[in-house]
CSV table of C-alpha atoms in Angstrom, one decimal:
chain,number,residue,atom,x,y,z
A,12,UNK,CA,29.7,26.9,30.8
A,13,UNK,CA,26.4,27.9,30.2
A,14,UNK,CA,24.4,28.5,33.4
A,15,UNK,CA,20.4,27.9,34.3
A,16,UNK,CA,19.8,31.3,33.2
A,17,UNK,CA,21.3,30.6,29.7
A,18,UNK,CA,19.1,27.6,29.3
A,19,UNK,CA,15.9,27.9,27.0
A,20,UNK,CA,13.4,25.0,27.9
A,21,UNK,CA,12.4,22.8,24.7
A,22,UNK,CA,8.4,23.9,23.7
A,23,UNK,CA,8.2,20.1,22.3
A,24,UNK,CA,7.2,17.4,24.4
A,25,UNK,CA,8.7,14.1,23.8
A,26,UNK,CA,6.5,11.0,24.4
A,27,UNK,CA,7.7,7.4,25.6
A,28,UNK,CA,10.2,5.7,23.2
A,29,UNK,CA,9.8,2.3,25.4
A,30,UNK,CA,9.0,-0.7,23.4
A,31,UNK,CA,5.6,-2.3,23.1
A,32,UNK,CA,4.4,-4.9,25.6
A,33,UNK,CA,4.6,-8.2,24.1
A,34,UNK,CA,0.9,-8.1,23.5
A,35,UNK,CA,1.2,-5.0,21.7
A,36,UNK,CA,4.1,-5.8,19.4
A,37,UNK,CA,2.8,-9.1,18.5
A,38,UNK,CA,-0.9,-7.3,17.3
A,39,UNK,CA,1.4,-5.3,14.8
A,40,UNK,CA,3.4,-8.0,13.8
A,41,UNK,CA,0.2,-10.1,13.2
A,42,UNK,CA,-1.3,-7.6,10.8
A,43,UNK,CA,2.0,-7.4,8.9
A,44,UNK,CA,2.2,-11.1,8.5
A,45,UNK,CA,-1.2,-12.1,7.8
A,46,UNK,CA,-2.2,-8.9,5.6
A,47,UNK,CA,-2.9,-10.2,2.1
A,48,UNK,CA,-3.6,-8.6,-1.4
A,49,UNK,CA,-7.4,-9.7,-1.6
A,50,UNK,CA,-8.8,-9.8,-5.2
A,51,UNK,CA,-12.0,-12.2,-5.2
A,52,UNK,CA,-13.0,-13.0,-1.2
A,53,UNK,CA,-15.2,-9.7,-1.1
A,54,UNK,CA,-18.4,-9.5,0.5
A,55,UNK,CA,-21.2,-6.8,-0.4
A,56,UNK,CA,-21.7,-5.8,3.3
A,57,UNK,CA,-21.0,-2.0,3.9
A,58,UNK,CA,-17.8,-1.0,5.7
A,59,UNK,CA,-19.2,1.2,8.6
A,60,UNK,CA,-18.4,4.7,8.0
A,61,UNK,CA,-16.4,5.0,11.7
A,62,UNK,CA,-14.1,2.1,10.4
A,63,UNK,CA,-13.0,3.8,6.9
A,64,UNK,CA,-12.6,7.2,9.0
A,65,UNK,CA,-10.1,4.8,11.3
A,66,UNK,CA,-8.5,3.4,8.3
A,67,UNK,CA,-8.1,6.5,6.7
A,68,UNK,CA,-6.7,8.7,9.7
A,69,UNK,CA,-4.2,5.7,9.9
A,70,UNK,CA,-3.2,6.7,6.4
A,71,UNK,CA,-3.1,9.9,6.6
A,72,UNK,CA,-0.5,9.7,9.6
A,73,UNK,CA,2.0,7.8,7.1
A,74,UNK,CA,5.3,9.3,7.2
A,75,UNK,CA,6.3,12.5,4.7
A,76,UNK,CA,9.2,13.8,3.5
A,77,UNK,CA,9.3,17.4,3.9
A,78,UNK,CA,5.8,17.0,6.1
A,79,UNK,CA,4.4,17.5,2.4
A,80,UNK,CA,1.2,15.1,2.7
A,81,UNK,CA,1.2,14.8,-0.7
A,82,UNK,CA,-1.8,12.1,-0.7
A,83,UNK,CA,-5.7,12.7,-1.5
A,84,UNK,CA,-8.0,9.8,-1.1
A,85,UNK,CA,-11.3,9.5,-3.4
A,86,UNK,CA,-13.7,7.2,-1.9
A,87,UNK,CA,-15.7,5.4,-4.9
A,88,UNK,CA,-19.5,3.4,-4.2
A,89,UNK,CA,-21.1,4.2,-7.4
A,90,UNK,CA,-21.4,1.0,-9.5
A,91,UNK,CA,-21.6,2.9,-12.7
A,92,UNK,CA,-18.1,4.7,-11.8
A,93,UNK,CA,-16.8,0.9,-10.8
A,94,UNK,CA,-18.1,-0.4,-13.7
A,95,UNK,CA,-16.0,1.9,-16.0
A,96,UNK,CA,-13.3,1.4,-14.2
A,97,UNK,CA,-13.4,-2.2,-14.3
A,98,UNK,CA,-13.9,-2.2,-18.0
A,99,UNK,CA,-10.1,-0.1,-18.0
A,100,UNK,CA,-8.7,-3.0,-16.4
A,101,UNK,CA,-10.5,-5.5,-18.2
A,102,UNK,CA,-8.6,-4.2,-21.3
A,103,UNK,CA,-5.1,-3.1,-19.9
A,104,UNK,CA,-5.2,-6.6,-18.4
A,105,UNK,CA,-5.7,-8.6,-22.1
A,106,UNK,CA,-2.8,-6.6,-22.9
A,107,UNK,CA,-0.7,-7.5,-20.1
A,108,UNK,CA,-1.6,-11.0,-20.6
A,109,UNK,CA,0.1,-10.7,-24.3
A,110,UNK,CA,3.1,-9.7,-22.7
A,111,UNK,CA,4.0,-12.9,-21.1
A,112,UNK,CA,5.5,-15.7,-22.7
A,113,UNK,CA,3.1,-18.3,-24.0
A,114,UNK,CA,3.7,-20.7,-21.5
A,115,UNK,CA,2.7,-18.9,-18.8
A,116,UNK,CA,-0.3,-16.5,-20.7
A,117,UNK,CA,-3.0,-19.4,-19.5
A,118,UNK,CA,-1.9,-19.2,-16.1
A,119,UNK,CA,-1.8,-15.5,-15.7
A,120,UNK,CA,-5.0,-15.9,-17.5
A,121,UNK,CA,-6.1,-17.9,-14.8
A,122,UNK,CA,-5.2,-15.6,-12.0
A,123,UNK,CA,-8.1,-13.4,-10.3
A,124,UNK,CA,-6.2,-9.8,-10.0
A,125,UNK,CA,-9.1,-7.2,-9.0
A,126,UNK,CA,-12.3,-7.1,-7.2
A,127,UNK,CA,-13.5,-3.9,-8.4
A,128,UNK,CA,-16.9,-4.5,-9.0
A,129,UNK,CA,-17.1,-6.7,-5.9
A,130,UNK,CA,-15.9,-4.6,-3.5
A,131,UNK,CA,-18.2,-2.7,-2.0
A,132,UNK,CA,-15.5,0.6,-1.8
A,133,UNK,CA,-12.6,1.5,-4.1
A,134,UNK,CA,-10.0,4.1,-2.9
A,135,UNK,CA,-7.9,5.8,-5.7
A,136,UNK,CA,-4.9,7.5,-3.8
A,137,UNK,CA,-3.4,10.3,-5.2
A,138,UNK,CA,0.0,12.1,-4.6
A,139,UNK,CA,0.0,16.2,-5.7
A,140,UNK,CA,3.5,16.3,-6.6
A,141,UNK,CA,3.4,20.1,-6.5
A,142,UNK,CA,1.6,20.3,-3.0
A,143,UNK,CA,4.9,21.4,-1.2
A,144,UNK,CA,5.7,24.2,-3.8
A,145,UNK,CA,8.6,24.4,-6.3
A,146,UNK,CA,11.1,23.5,-3.2
A,147,UNK,CA,10.5,20.4,-0.5
A,148,UNK,CA,12.7,19.5,2.3
A,149,UNK,CA,14.3,16.4,1.7
A,150,UNK,CA,13.1,16.1,-2.0
A,151,UNK,CA,16.1,18.6,-3.7
A,152,UNK,CA,17.8,15.4,-4.5
A,153,UNK,CA,15.6,12.3,-4.6
A,154,UNK,CA,12.7,13.9,-6.3
A,155,UNK,CA,10.2,10.8,-6.5
A,156,UNK,CA,10.2,11.0,-2.3
A,157,UNK,CA,6.7,12.4,-2.5
A,158,UNK,CA,5.5,9.2,-4.5
A,159,UNK,CA,7.4,7.0,-1.9
A,160,UNK,CA,5.7,9.0,0.9
A,161,UNK,CA,2.3,8.2,-0.9
A,162,UNK,CA,3.1,4.7,-0.6
A,163,UNK,CA,3.8,4.5,2.9
A,164,UNK,CA,0.0,6.2,3.0
A,165,UNK,CA,-1.0,3.1,1.4
A,166,UNK,CA,0.8,0.7,3.7
A,167,UNK,CA,-0.8,2.3,6.5
A,168,UNK,CA,-4.5,2.3,5.4
A,169,UNK,CA,-3.2,-1.2,4.5
A,170,UNK,CA,-2.2,-2.6,7.8
A,171,UNK,CA,-4.8,-0.5,9.6
A,172,UNK,CA,-7.7,-2.3,7.6
A,173,UNK,CA,-6.2,-5.2,8.7
A,174,UNK,CA,-6.2,-5.1,12.1
A,175,UNK,CA,-10.2,-3.6,11.5
A,176,UNK,CA,-11.0,-7.3,9.6
A,177,UNK,CA,-11.2,-5.4,6.4
A,178,UNK,CA,-9.5,-6.6,3.2
A,179,UNK,CA,-7.8,-4.2,0.7
A,180,UNK,CA,-6.5,-4.9,-2.7
A,181,UNK,CA,-4.2,-3.2,-5.1
A,182,UNK,CA,-5.1,-3.0,-8.7
A,183,UNK,CA,-2.1,-1.9,-10.7
A,184,UNK,CA,-3.1,-3.2,-14.3
A,185,UNK,CA,-4.8,0.3,-15.4
A,186,UNK,CA,-4.4,2.9,-17.6
A,187,UNK,CA,-3.5,6.0,-15.7
A,188,UNK,CA,-4.9,8.7,-18.3
A,189,UNK,CA,-8.3,6.6,-18.3
A,190,UNK,CA,-8.8,6.4,-15.0
A,191,UNK,CA,-8.4,10.3,-14.4
A,192,UNK,CA,-10.6,10.7,-16.7
A,193,UNK,CA,-13.5,8.7,-15.4
A,194,UNK,CA,-13.0,10.2,-11.8
A,195,UNK,CA,-12.1,13.7,-13.2
A,196,UNK,CA,-8.6,13.8,-11.4
A,197,UNK,CA,-6.2,16.9,-12.4
A,198,UNK,CA,-3.6,16.0,-14.8
A,199,UNK,CA,-0.8,17.1,-12.7
A,200,UNK,CA,-2.1,14.6,-9.8
A,201,UNK,CA,-0.3,11.5,-9.7
A,202,UNK,CA,-2.4,7.9,-9.3
A,203,UNK,CA,0.2,6.0,-7.0
A,204,UNK,CA,-2.8,3.2,-5.9
A,205,UNK,CA,-6.3,2.4,-6.9
A,206,UNK,CA,-7.4,0.0,-4.0
A,207,UNK,CA,-10.6,-2.5,-3.8
A,208,UNK,CA,-11.6,-2.4,0.5
A,209,UNK,CA,-14.3,-4.6,2.1
A,210,UNK,CA,-15.0,-7.0,4.3
A,211,UNK,CA,-14.2,-10.5,3.1
A,212,UNK,CA,-15.0,-14.3,3.5
A,213,UNK,CA,-11.4,-14.9,4.8
A,214,UNK,CA,-7.5,-14.3,3.7
A,215,UNK,CA,-5.0,-16.9,2.4
A,216,UNK,CA,-2.7,-17.9,4.8
A,217,UNK,CA,-0.2,-17.3,2.4
A,218,UNK,CA,0.4,-14.7,-0.7
A,219,UNK,CA,-2.5,-15.8,-3.1
A,220,UNK,CA,0.1,-15.9,-5.9
A,221,UNK,CA,2.6,-18.3,-3.9
A,222,UNK,CA,-0.4,-20.5,-3.4
A,223,UNK,CA,-1.5,-20.5,-6.7
A,224,UNK,CA,2.3,-21.3,-8.3
A,225,UNK,CA,2.6,-17.7,-9.6
A,226,UNK,CA,6.2,-16.8,-7.6
A,227,UNK,CA,7.4,-17.9,-4.2
A,228,UNK,CA,8.4,-15.4,-1.0
A,229,UNK,CA,12.1,-15.0,-1.6
A,230,UNK,CA,14.9,-16.0,1.1
A,231,UNK,CA,15.5,-13.0,3.1
A,232,UNK,CA,19.6,-14.0,3.6
A,233,UNK,CA,19.7,-13.2,-0.4
A,234,UNK,CA,18.6,-9.9,-0.1
A,235,UNK,CA,20.5,-8.4,3.3
A,236,UNK,CA,23.9,-6.7,2.3
A,237,UNK,CA,26.3,-5.0,4.7
A,238,UNK,CA,28.2,-2.0,4.5
A,239,UNK,CA,28.3,-2.4,0.7
A,240,UNK,CA,26.3,-4.3,-2.0
A,241,UNK,CA,27.0,-7.7,-2.8
A,242,UNK,CA,28.2,-8.4,0.5
A,243,UNK,CA,26.6,-10.7,2.4
A,244,UNK,CA,25.4,-9.7,6.1
A,245,UNK,CA,26.9,-11.7,9.2
A,246,UNK,CA,23.1,-11.3,10.7
A,247,UNK,CA,20.8,-14.2,9.8
A,248,UNK,CA,17.4,-14.2,10.0
A,249,UNK,CA,14.9,-15.8,12.6
A,250,UNK,CA,13.9,-19.2,10.7
A,251,UNK,CA,17.8,-19.6,10.1
A,252,UNK,CA,19.7,-18.5,13.7
A,253,UNK,CA,20.4,-21.0,15.7
């Protein structure tokens, strides 16, 4: 049995884990459910520096395995730089269109898939895979956790931007090596996300690709298993719960 003298006080202070108020909780879910991938609705308005700082701070507070914080954020305002990235997209986009079946190529080419030139800001989010050293806590058996952590930073940025009334579009139809050359990014650094950022005219009530008939949201219940792969969960989604 330990005595009072044997006990050492923890040097760590814990904060409350109580639920948010209803209003706070609803605000979080509103940001999640109304977030959209913005492509063609950007306004030319400048994003205020204090808003940008809050968004980047939210991204920097994302979870990272081993607390390695592998991300960097390259903010791009220069029109000439954006034009060069836009050219890289245009070439890659044509290549991508040819990969789809002929009946889908026309539909694909009708979609607006980026706002590189029209967004007042572009942000390139990168991952430094060497930042934590040769052995990083939590990545010893799942080596891509640094990349996954950087994706968490992107999601934090996106949700914070939604709360600030700022639109974000993720451009993935790019040739990484060519973008690195334009932005002078070292070869050992991975580009995880190229984002178009700015104020917008408005947001689609549903994801744009769903509105434009490219794809529908999958049913949640078909994606949830219990205890083993393929075993249906006994839990029901809110839409189907009685």
